[in-house]
Amino acid sequence: MNSTSFAVDTVFAGARVLVGHELRPERAVAVHHGRVVAVGERAAALPARERVDLAGATVVPGFHDAHNHMAWYGMGLNELDLGAGSCGSVEDVYAAVAREAAGRPAGTWINGRGYDQTKLAGGHPTRAGLDRAAPDHYVRLAHTTGHMCVVNSAVLDRLDLSAVPDGGDVVLDDAGLPTGLLRERAQRLLDPLLYPVPLTDVTAGIARASERYLAEGITSVQEAGIGRGLVGSTPVELAAYQRARESGQLGVRTTLMVSADSLHPLEQCEGDSADFGLDLGVRTGFGDEWLRIGPVKLFADGSLVGRTCAMHEPFAGEPGNTGYFQTDEAAIADIVLRAHRCGWQVATHAIGDRAVSVVLDAYEAALAAHPATDHRHRIEHCGVLGDADLRRLAGLGLIPVPQGRFVNEIGDGMRGALGAGRENLCYRQRSFLEAGCVLPGSSDRPVVAGAPLLGIADLARRYTASGYLLGEDERIAPVQALRAYTYGSAYAAFRDRDLGVIEPGKLADFAVLSDDPTVAENLDTVRVEATVVGGRIVHERSG
């Protein structure tokens, strides 16, 4: 090829491009065949088929949410919104359900989402209240955490309440009757009525979520649980993501965590180390730059706001309640060991300090039995832990995956559950960094709002909704928060070879911002102007 005729696909110029691991500012970036080929003056000087003037905007690596529930969020956009912005009291919830019932045929389902009893005057909705609001419908209202739901009598009458799975409970009133609240794995009683979800519904949810994500500068996500179990929509859920990709509706690069309930023993030759997983031996790493299998997802315990996570000491004001495990302690150790031995990355949900301790024991035993230098095993949320377990976490090379936005949206409820003596042990993001851990950025959407710019601001500020500064010593600098939502999340998904940093060789995924998010004064005003995936502009706020 005549070198004088060569031109790169696109040069993005006239910008403040934050380049490399140190996020140094350059004024241009050149893209060819979907990857970065040059930055700075060299990029600006290259001949290009297209030149895009970004008019002084700041360009950062595309945001990467390390723990979100994409299909759940997207499908929930069609459900009754019961969040704090819509309902301030339990009576508001009943009124919303009644309005919905008035427009629906009798005998149909009313599904609501997002209520938080710590923000509702009157606490949890009850079956009695729902019976009054919608006597002729089936009603299910999901808590914002997803760790519990409330149903009405019409639903309760169809459940086998004598078969509550271990790791969950049906809450009873003073008379010993169900209140309608199903916690943790007790929600699985609903499976015969609601599971599996049709693939068309899951695919449509993925498409809706993907569109929202691109508008927020998100170019990559990790879906925190598909298949069976508490967060799965259908045992064939991967097919929905494949359909979304084939139809052009999957706009963000996606790593899928597979529910531990979906893994099973496999036939193999003795010594093959592939005796536990998915059929054909599929495991972590299978896929391509758009859609791939990530960790196995295991639930150890429950929710801090719901006071079901496993704690060493009782929750504040509840002397007899230390929470409980969703998965038996011995089973946690066994699943972690088998999955690790068979080459899976393992991501274990553990929020309470007792659950974190048990999960650390499981990882330590697995690594002692089968040493690995780059396992990147994770603790999802890692919500409450003391200094001794923090040192163990770092020493084992584990990745904690906390959510900065939790402090703002559900921090008052978390603080109430812990009490003043333990609140500084909650979501210790700065401590993770100082201990030498890689810190990802994530939202757990739809538990809280998922826009990365909100998450970055909350990682830096740590104010609850009431204005309380929760864990001042755990604040991190905006530049550290940006690294978490870019490189940190890519590292946690084994995607750091391709993602998380703007430099030659990496995929050309960027967020174009109105201001520099590493400057604290900009955090209230910065917005996403455009999103670029593979060098192509896929979202623009305006022309």
Coordinates of C-alpha atoms in Angstrom, one line a residue:
M1 CA 0.0 0.0 0.0
N2 CA 1.2 3.5 -0.8
S3 CA 1.7 5.1 2.6
T4 CA 0.7 8.5 1.2
S5 CA -2.8 7.1 0.4
F6 CA -3.4 5.7 3.8
A7 CA -5.8 7.4 6.2
V8 CA -7.2 6.4 9.5
D9 CA -10.9 6.1 9.9
T10 CA -11.5 9.0 12.4
V11 CA -9.5 11.6 14.3
F12 CA -11.3 13.1 17.3
A13 CA -9.6 16.5 17.9
G14 CA -10.2 19.8 19.7
A15 CA -10.6 18.0 23.0
R16 CA -9.1 17.3 26.4
V17 CA -8.5 13.6 26.0
L18 CA -7.5 11.9 29.3
V19 CA -4.9 9.3 28.1
G20 CA -3.1 6.4 29.7
H21 CA -3.2 5.1 33.2
E22 CA -2.2 8.5 34.6
L23 CA -5.0 10.2 32.7
R24 CA -2.7 12.8 31.2
P25 CA -4.4 15.4 28.9
E26 CA -3.9 15.2 25.2
R27 CA -5.7 17.1 22.4
A28 CA -6.6 14.3 20.0
V29 CA -7.1 10.6 19.5
A30 CA -7.0 8.6 16.2
V31 CA -9.1 5.5 15.6
H32 CA -8.8 2.8 12.9
H33 CA -10.9 -0.3 12.6
G34 CA -12.5 0.3 16.0
R35 CA -9.2 0.7 18.0
V36 CA -7.1 3.6 19.1
V37 CA -4.0 3.9 16.9
A38 CA -2.5 7.2 18.1
V39 CA -3.0 10.0 20.7
G40 CA -1.9 13.6 21.1
E41 CA 0.1 15.5 18.4
R42 CA 0.7 12.3 16.4
A43 CA -3.0 11.6 16.2
A44 CA -3.8 15.1 15.2
A45 CA -1.3 15.0 12.3
L46 CA -2.6 11.8 10.8
P47 CA -4.7 11.9 7.6
A48 CA -8.2 10.7 8.3
R49 CA -11.4 9.9 6.4
E50 CA -13.3 11.8 9.0
R51 CA -12.3 14.5 11.5
V52 CA -14.6 15.3 14.4
D53 CA -14.1 18.6 16.3
L54 CA -15.1 18.1 19.9
A55 CA -15.1 21.8 20.7
G56 CA -13.2 21.6 23.9
A57 CA -15.0 18.7 25.5
T58 CA -13.3 16.2 27.8
V59 CA -12.9 12.7 26.5
V60 CA -12.5 9.8 29.1
P61 CA -12.5 6.0 28.6
G62 CA -16.0 4.7 28.2
F63 CA -17.7 4.1 31.6
H64 CA -17.8 0.4 32.7
D65 CA -20.3 -0.7 35.3
A66 CA -18.8 -3.7 37.1
H67 CA -22.1 -4.9 38.7
N68 CA -25.5 -4.1 37.3
H69 CA -28.7 -6.0 36.4
M70 CA -29.3 -5.0 32.9
A71 CA -32.3 -7.1 32.0
W72 CA -33.9 -6.6 35.3
Y73 CA -33.5 -2.9 35.0
G74 CA -34.8 -2.7 31.4
M75 CA -37.8 -4.9 32.1
G76 CA -38.6 -2.9 35.2
L77 CA -39.0 0.3 33.2
N78 CA -42.4 -1.1 32.2
E79 CA -43.4 -1.7 35.9
L80 CA -45.1 0.5 38.4
D81 CA -42.5 2.9 39.9
L82 CA -42.7 2.9 43.7
G83 CA -39.4 4.7 44.4
A84 CA -38.9 7.6 46.7
G85 CA -39.6 10.1 43.9
S86 CA -43.0 8.6 43.4
C87 CA -44.1 7.4 46.8
G88 CA -43.5 9.0 50.2
S89 CA -45.7 6.7 52.3
V90 CA -47.1 3.3 52.3
E91 CA -50.5 4.9 51.5
D92 CA -49.0 6.4 48.4
V93 CA -48.0 2.8 47.4
Y94 CA -51.5 1.5 47.9
A95 CA -52.9 4.5 45.9
A96 CA -50.5 3.8 43.0
V97 CA -51.5 0.1 43.0
A98 CA -55.2 1.0 43.0
R99 CA -54.8 3.4 40.1
E100 CA -53.0 0.7 38.2
A101 CA -55.7 -1.9 39.0
A102 CA -58.4 0.4 37.7
G103 CA -56.9 0.2 34.2
R104 CA -56.2 -3.5 34.1
P105 CA -58.5 -6.5 33.7
A106 CA -59.3 -8.6 36.8
G107 CA -57.1 -11.6 37.2
T108 CA -54.0 -10.0 35.7
W109 CA -50.7 -9.2 37.4
I110 CA -49.6 -5.8 38.8
N111 CA -45.8 -5.7 39.2
G112 CA -44.2 -2.7 41.0
R113 CA -40.6 -2.0 41.8
G114 CA -38.3 0.2 43.9
Y115 CA -40.0 0.7 47.2
D116 CA -37.7 1.2 50.3
Q117 CA -39.3 0.8 53.7
T118 CA -36.7 3.0 55.2
K119 CA -38.0 5.9 53.1
L120 CA -41.8 5.1 53.3
A121 CA -43.9 6.5 56.1
G122 CA -45.6 3.4 57.4
G123 CA -42.8 0.9 56.5
H124 CA -43.4 -2.1 54.3
P125 CA -46.6 -2.5 52.4
T126 CA -48.7 -5.4 53.6
R127 CA -50.9 -8.0 52.0
A128 CA -54.0 -6.5 53.7
G129 CA -53.3 -3.0 52.2
L130 CA -52.7 -4.5 48.8
D131 CA -55.9 -6.5 49.1
R132 CA -57.8 -3.3 49.6
A133 CA -56.1 -1.6 46.7
A134 CA -56.4 -4.4 44.2
P135 CA -58.8 -7.1 45.4
D136 CA -59.2 -8.7 41.9
H137 CA -55.5 -8.7 40.8
Y138 CA -52.3 -10.5 41.6
V139 CA -49.9 -8.0 43.1
R140 CA -46.1 -8.3 43.5
L141 CA -44.0 -5.3 44.7
A142 CA -40.3 -5.7 44.5
H143 CA -38.1 -4.0 47.1
T144 CA -35.4 -1.7 45.7
T145 CA -32.7 -4.2 46.7
G146 CA -34.4 -7.1 45.0
H147 CA -33.8 -9.1 48.2
M148 CA -37.5 -9.1 49.2
C149 CA -41.0 -8.5 47.8
V150 CA -44.5 -8.0 49.1
V151 CA -47.5 -9.9 47.6
N152 CA -51.2 -9.8 48.2
S153 CA -53.5 -12.6 49.4
A154 CA -54.4 -13.7 45.8
V155 CA -50.7 -14.5 45.3
L156 CA -50.1 -16.0 48.7
D157 CA -53.1 -18.4 48.2
R158 CA -51.2 -19.8 45.2
L159 CA -47.9 -20.4 47.0
D160 CA -46.8 -23.5 48.9
L161 CA -45.8 -21.8 52.2
S162 CA -44.8 -25.1 53.7
A163 CA -41.9 -25.3 51.2
V164 CA -39.9 -22.2 52.0
P165 CA -36.3 -22.7 50.7
D166 CA -33.4 -22.5 53.1
G167 CA -31.9 -19.0 53.0
G168 CA -35.2 -17.2 53.0
D169 CA -38.3 -16.6 55.1
V170 CA -41.9 -15.6 55.0
V171 CA -42.5 -12.8 57.5
L172 CA -45.4 -13.4 59.9
D173 CA -47.4 -10.9 62.0
D174 CA -48.1 -11.1 65.7
A175 CA -51.0 -13.5 65.0
G176 CA -48.7 -15.8 63.1
L177 CA -50.1 -15.0 59.7
P178 CA -48.1 -13.9 56.6
T179 CA -47.7 -10.2 56.2
G180 CA -47.1 -10.7 52.5
L181 CA -43.4 -10.0 52.8
L182 CA -41.1 -12.7 51.3
R183 CA -37.4 -12.3 52.0
E184 CA -34.4 -13.6 50.1
R185 CA -34.9 -17.2 48.7
A186 CA -38.5 -17.3 49.9
Q187 CA -39.1 -15.3 46.7
R188 CA -38.4 -18.5 44.8
L189 CA -41.9 -19.7 45.9
L190 CA -43.1 -17.4 43.1
D191 CA -41.2 -19.3 40.4
P192 CA -44.1 -21.5 39.3
L193 CA -46.1 -18.3 38.7
L194 CA -43.4 -16.0 37.2
Y195 CA -40.4 -18.0 36.0
P196 CA -39.2 -18.4 33.4
V197 CA -39.7 -15.0 31.7
P198 CA -40.2 -15.2 27.9
L199 CA -37.1 -14.5 25.9
T200 CA -38.9 -11.7 24.0
D201 CA -39.5 -9.8 27.3
V202 CA -35.9 -10.2 28.4
T203 CA -34.5 -9.1 25.0
A204 CA -36.8 -6.1 25.0
G205 CA -35.5 -5.2 28.5
I206 CA -31.9 -5.5 27.4
A207 CA -32.6 -3.2 24.5
R208 CA -34.3 -0.5 26.7
A209 CA -31.4 -0.7 29.2
S210 CA -28.8 -0.5 26.5
E211 CA -30.2 2.7 25.1
R212 CA -30.3 4.3 28.5
Y213 CA -26.7 3.2 29.3
L214 CA -25.3 4.7 26.1
A215 CA -26.9 8.1 27.0
E216 CA -25.0 7.9 30.3
G217 CA -21.6 7.3 28.7
I218 CA -21.6 3.6 29.6
T219 CA -19.9 1.4 26.9
S220 CA -19.3 -1.8 28.9
V221 CA -21.2 -3.6 31.7
Q222 CA -21.1 -6.7 33.8
E223 CA -24.5 -8.4 34.2
A224 CA -24.5 -9.6 37.8
G225 CA -26.4 -12.9 37.4
I226 CA -28.2 -14.7 34.6
G227 CA -30.0 -18.1 34.5
R228 CA -31.4 -19.7 37.6
G229 CA -31.5 -18.4 41.1
L230 CA -32.5 -15.1 42.8
V231 CA -31.6 -12.8 39.9
G232 CA -32.1 -15.0 36.9
S233 CA -35.0 -14.4 34.4
T234 CA -34.9 -17.8 32.6
P235 CA -32.6 -20.8 32.4
V236 CA -31.8 -19.8 28.8
E237 CA -31.1 -16.2 29.5
L238 CA -27.9 -16.1 27.4
A239 CA -30.1 -16.6 24.4
A240 CA -31.8 -13.2 25.1
Y241 CA -28.4 -11.4 25.0
Q242 CA -27.5 -13.2 21.8
R243 CA -30.8 -12.1 20.2
A244 CA -30.2 -8.5 21.3
R245 CA -26.7 -8.6 19.8
E246 CA -27.9 -10.1 16.5
S247 CA -30.6 -7.6 16.2
G248 CA -28.3 -4.6 16.9
Q249 CA -30.0 -3.9 20.2
L250 CA -27.0 -4.7 22.5
G251 CA -25.2 -1.4 22.3
V252 CA -22.8 -2.0 25.2
R253 CA -20.1 -4.6 25.6
T254 CA -21.4 -7.2 28.0
T255 CA -19.8 -9.7 30.4
L256 CA -22.3 -12.1 31.9
M257 CA -22.1 -13.6 35.4
V258 CA -23.7 -17.0 35.5
S259 CA -25.7 -17.9 38.5
A260 CA -24.2 -20.7 40.6
D261 CA -27.5 -22.4 40.5
S262 CA -27.0 -22.9 36.7
L263 CA -23.7 -24.8 37.1
H264 CA -23.8 -28.6 37.4
P265 CA -21.5 -31.6 37.4
L266 CA -20.0 -32.5 34.0
E267 CA -18.8 -35.8 32.6
Q268 CA -15.1 -35.7 31.8
C269 CA -12.0 -37.8 31.7
E270 CA -10.3 -38.2 35.1
G271 CA -8.0 -35.3 35.7
D272 CA -9.4 -32.9 33.1
S273 CA -10.4 -30.4 35.8
A274 CA -13.7 -29.5 34.0
D275 CA -16.2 -31.5 36.1
F276 CA -18.3 -28.5 37.2
G277 CA -19.8 -25.8 35.1
L278 CA -21.9 -25.4 32.0
D279 CA -22.5 -27.9 29.2
L280 CA -19.6 -28.4 26.8
G281 CA -17.2 -27.0 29.4
V282 CA -18.0 -23.3 28.7
R283 CA -16.6 -21.1 31.5
T284 CA -15.2 -17.7 32.3
G285 CA -13.6 -16.0 29.2
F286 CA -15.7 -17.7 26.5
G287 CA -17.0 -15.1 23.9
D288 CA -15.7 -12.1 22.1
E289 CA -15.3 -8.3 22.5
W290 CA -19.1 -7.8 22.6
L291 CA -20.5 -10.7 24.6
R292 CA -18.7 -13.0 26.9
I293 CA -19.0 -15.3 29.9
G294 CA -17.6 -13.9 33.1
P295 CA -17.6 -15.2 36.6
V296 CA -19.9 -17.6 38.3
K297 CA -22.2 -15.6 40.7
L298 CA -22.9 -17.0 44.1
F299 CA -25.1 -15.5 46.9
A300 CA -23.7 -15.8 50.4
D301 CA -26.1 -13.6 52.2
G302 CA -28.8 -10.9 51.8
S303 CA -29.3 -7.1 52.3
L304 CA -28.0 -4.6 54.8
V305 CA -31.1 -2.3 54.4
G306 CA -33.3 -5.3 54.6
R307 CA -31.4 -6.5 57.7
T308 CA -30.9 -10.0 56.2
C309 CA -27.2 -10.0 55.6
A310 CA -25.1 -12.2 57.8
M311 CA -23.5 -10.2 60.6
H312 CA -21.2 -11.0 63.5
E313 CA -23.3 -8.8 65.9
P314 CA -27.0 -8.0 65.8
F315 CA -28.5 -5.2 63.8
A316 CA -29.1 -2.0 65.7
G317 CA -32.3 -2.2 67.7
E318 CA -32.8 -5.9 67.0
P319 CA -30.9 -7.9 69.6
G320 CA -31.9 -11.2 68.2
N321 CA -31.2 -10.5 64.5
T322 CA -27.8 -11.2 63.0
G323 CA -29.2 -12.0 59.5
Y324 CA -28.6 -15.2 57.8
F325 CA -26.9 -17.0 54.8
Q326 CA -28.7 -17.5 51.5
T327 CA -26.3 -20.4 50.8
D328 CA -25.2 -22.7 53.6
E329 CA -21.6 -22.0 54.8
A330 CA -20.3 -25.5 53.8
A331 CA -22.0 -25.2 50.4
I332 CA -20.2 -21.8 49.9
A333 CA -16.9 -23.4 50.5
D334 CA -17.7 -26.3 48.2
I335 CA -19.0 -24.2 45.3
V336 CA -16.0 -21.8 45.5
L337 CA -13.6 -24.7 45.5
R338 CA -15.1 -26.6 42.6
A339 CA -15.6 -23.5 40.5
H340 CA -12.1 -22.3 41.1
R341 CA -10.6 -25.7 40.4
C342 CA -12.5 -25.8 37.0
G343 CA -11.1 -22.4 35.9
W344 CA -14.0 -20.1 36.8
Q345 CA -13.6 -16.7 38.1
V346 CA -15.9 -16.5 41.2
A347 CA -17.9 -13.5 42.2
T348 CA -19.6 -14.0 45.6
H349 CA -22.3 -11.6 47.0
A350 CA -21.4 -10.9 50.6
I351 CA -22.5 -7.8 52.5
G352 CA -22.5 -8.6 56.2
D353 CA -19.1 -8.9 58.0
R354 CA -19.8 -12.5 59.0
A355 CA -20.6 -13.4 55.4
V356 CA -17.4 -11.7 54.2
S357 CA -15.4 -13.7 56.8
V358 CA -16.9 -17.0 55.6
V359 CA -16.3 -16.1 51.9
L360 CA -12.7 -15.2 52.7
D361 CA -12.3 -18.6 54.3
A362 CA -13.7 -20.3 51.2
Y363 CA -11.4 -18.4 48.8
E364 CA -8.4 -19.0 51.1
A365 CA -9.0 -22.7 51.2
A366 CA -9.6 -22.9 47.4
L367 CA -6.4 -21.0 46.6
A368 CA -4.4 -23.2 49.1
A369 CA -5.7 -26.3 47.4
H370 CA -5.2 -25.0 43.8
P371 CA -2.8 -22.0 43.7
A372 CA -3.5 -19.4 41.0
T373 CA -1.6 -16.2 40.4
D374 CA -4.3 -14.3 38.5
H375 CA -7.6 -15.6 39.6
R376 CA -9.3 -12.2 40.1
H377 CA -12.0 -13.7 42.4
R378 CA -14.4 -11.1 43.7
I379 CA -16.6 -10.2 46.6
E380 CA -19.6 -8.4 45.3
H381 CA -20.6 -5.4 47.6
C382 CA -18.2 -6.4 50.4
G383 CA -20.4 -4.1 52.5
V384 CA -19.1 -4.4 56.0
L385 CA -15.7 -5.6 57.2
G386 CA -13.1 -5.0 59.8
D387 CA -9.4 -4.3 59.5
A388 CA -8.3 -7.9 59.9
D389 CA -10.6 -9.1 57.1
L390 CA -9.5 -6.1 55.0
R391 CA -5.9 -7.3 55.2
R392 CA -7.0 -10.9 54.4
L393 CA -8.9 -9.6 51.3
A394 CA -5.9 -7.8 50.0
G395 CA -3.5 -10.6 50.8
L396 CA -5.5 -13.1 48.8
G397 CA -5.5 -10.8 45.8
L398 CA -9.3 -10.5 45.8
I399 CA -11.3 -7.7 44.2
P400 CA -14.0 -6.0 46.3
V401 CA -16.9 -4.6 44.3
P402 CA -18.6 -1.9 46.4
Q403 CA -21.2 0.6 45.1
G404 CA -20.5 4.3 45.9
R405 CA -24.1 5.3 45.0
F406 CA -25.4 3.1 47.9
V407 CA -24.2 5.8 50.4
N408 CA -26.4 8.5 48.9
E409 CA -29.6 6.5 48.1
I410 CA -29.7 3.9 50.8
G411 CA -27.0 5.1 53.2
D412 CA -29.4 6.3 55.8
G413 CA -31.0 2.8 55.9
M414 CA -27.6 1.2 56.1
R415 CA -26.5 3.5 58.9
G416 CA -29.7 2.7 60.8
A417 CA -29.1 -1.0 60.5
L418 CA -25.4 -0.8 61.7
G419 CA -25.6 1.8 64.4
A420 CA -23.0 4.5 65.1
G421 CA -20.4 2.0 66.3
R422 CA -20.1 0.2 63.0
E423 CA -21.0 2.7 60.4
N424 CA -17.3 3.5 59.5
L425 CA -16.9 -0.2 58.5
C426 CA -19.4 0.3 55.7
Y427 CA -18.3 0.3 52.0
R428 CA -14.7 1.1 52.7
Q429 CA -13.6 2.2 49.2
R430 CA -10.5 4.3 50.3
S431 CA -9.4 1.5 52.6
F432 CA -9.6 -1.0 49.7
L433 CA -7.3 1.2 47.6
E434 CA -4.8 1.8 50.4
A435 CA -4.7 -1.9 51.1
G436 CA -3.6 -2.4 47.5
C437 CA -6.8 -3.7 46.0
V438 CA -8.0 -2.8 42.5
L439 CA -11.3 -0.9 42.9
P440 CA -14.0 -1.2 40.3
G441 CA -17.0 1.2 39.8
S442 CA -20.5 -0.2 39.9
S443 CA -24.1 0.6 40.7
D444 CA -26.1 -2.6 41.2
R445 CA -28.7 -0.9 39.1
P446 CA -31.7 -0.9 39.5
V447 CA -31.2 -1.0 43.2
V448 CA -30.0 2.6 42.9
A449 CA -29.6 5.1 40.0
G450 CA -26.9 3.8 37.7
A451 CA -25.5 6.8 36.0
P452 CA -21.6 6.7 36.4
L453 CA -21.3 10.4 36.9
L454 CA -23.6 10.1 40.0
G455 CA -21.5 7.2 41.2
I456 CA -18.2 9.1 40.7
A457 CA -19.6 12.0 42.7
D458 CA -20.7 9.8 45.5
L459 CA -17.4 7.9 45.7
A460 CA -15.8 11.3 46.3
R461 CA -18.4 12.8 48.6
R462 CA -20.2 10.0 50.6
Y463 CA -23.2 12.1 51.7
T464 CA -26.5 10.2 52.5
A465 CA -29.8 11.5 51.2
S466 CA -30.4 13.2 54.6
G467 CA -27.0 15.0 54.2
Y468 CA -25.1 12.9 56.7
L469 CA -21.4 12.3 55.9
L470 CA -21.1 8.5 56.2
G471 CA -17.4 7.5 56.6
E472 CA -15.5 10.7 55.9
D473 CA -12.2 8.7 55.9
E474 CA -13.5 6.5 53.0
R475 CA -13.8 9.4 50.5
I476 CA -11.6 9.1 47.4
A477 CA -10.4 11.7 44.9
P478 CA -12.5 12.2 41.8
V479 CA -9.6 11.0 39.6
Q480 CA -9.6 7.7 41.7
A481 CA -13.3 7.4 41.2
L482 CA -12.9 7.9 37.4
R483 CA -10.3 5.1 37.4
A484 CA -12.6 2.8 39.2
Y485 CA -15.4 3.3 36.6
T486 CA -13.0 2.7 33.8
Y487 CA -9.8 0.7 34.4
G488 CA -10.9 -0.8 37.7
S489 CA -14.0 -2.3 36.2
A490 CA -12.2 -3.6 33.1
Y491 CA -9.6 -5.3 35.3
A492 CA -12.4 -6.9 37.4
A493 CA -13.7 -8.5 34.2
F494 CA -10.4 -9.6 32.7
R495 CA -11.0 -6.9 30.0
D496 CA -8.1 -4.6 30.8
R497 CA -6.2 -5.7 27.7
D498 CA -8.9 -4.0 25.6
L499 CA -10.8 -1.6 27.8
G500 CA -10.4 1.0 30.6
V501 CA -7.7 3.2 29.2
I502 CA -7.3 5.4 26.1
E503 CA -4.0 4.3 24.5
P504 CA -2.9 2.7 21.2
G505 CA -4.2 -0.8 20.8
K506 CA -7.2 -0.5 23.0
L507 CA -10.8 -0.5 21.8
A508 CA -12.0 3.0 20.9
D509 CA -14.7 3.3 23.5
F510 CA -15.1 6.9 25.0
A511 CA -17.4 9.1 26.9
V512 CA -17.4 12.7 25.7
L513 CA -18.1 15.1 28.6
S514 CA -18.9 18.7 29.0
D515 CA -16.3 19.2 31.8
D516 CA -13.3 17.3 33.4
P517 CA -14.8 14.9 36.0
T518 CA -11.4 14.7 37.8
V519 CA -12.0 18.3 39.1
A520 CA -14.2 18.2 42.2
E521 CA -15.9 21.5 41.3
N522 CA -17.3 20.1 38.1
L523 CA -19.1 17.1 39.6
D524 CA -22.4 18.9 39.9
T525 CA -22.5 20.2 36.4
V526 CA -20.6 17.7 34.2
R527 CA -22.8 15.9 31.6
V528 CA -22.4 13.4 28.9
E529 CA -22.3 15.1 25.4
A530 CA -21.7 12.0 23.3
T531 CA -20.7 8.3 23.6
V532 CA -18.4 6.5 21.2
V533 CA -18.1 2.7 20.9
G534 CA -15.6 1.2 18.6
G535 CA -14.8 4.6 17.2
R536 CA -18.4 5.2 16.2
I537 CA -20.6 7.9 17.7
V538 CA -23.6 6.0 19.1
H539 CA -25.2 8.7 21.2
E540 CA -25.2 12.5 21.1
R541 CA -26.9 14.8 23.6
S542 CA -27.4 17.3 20.9
G543 CA -26.2 17.9 17.3

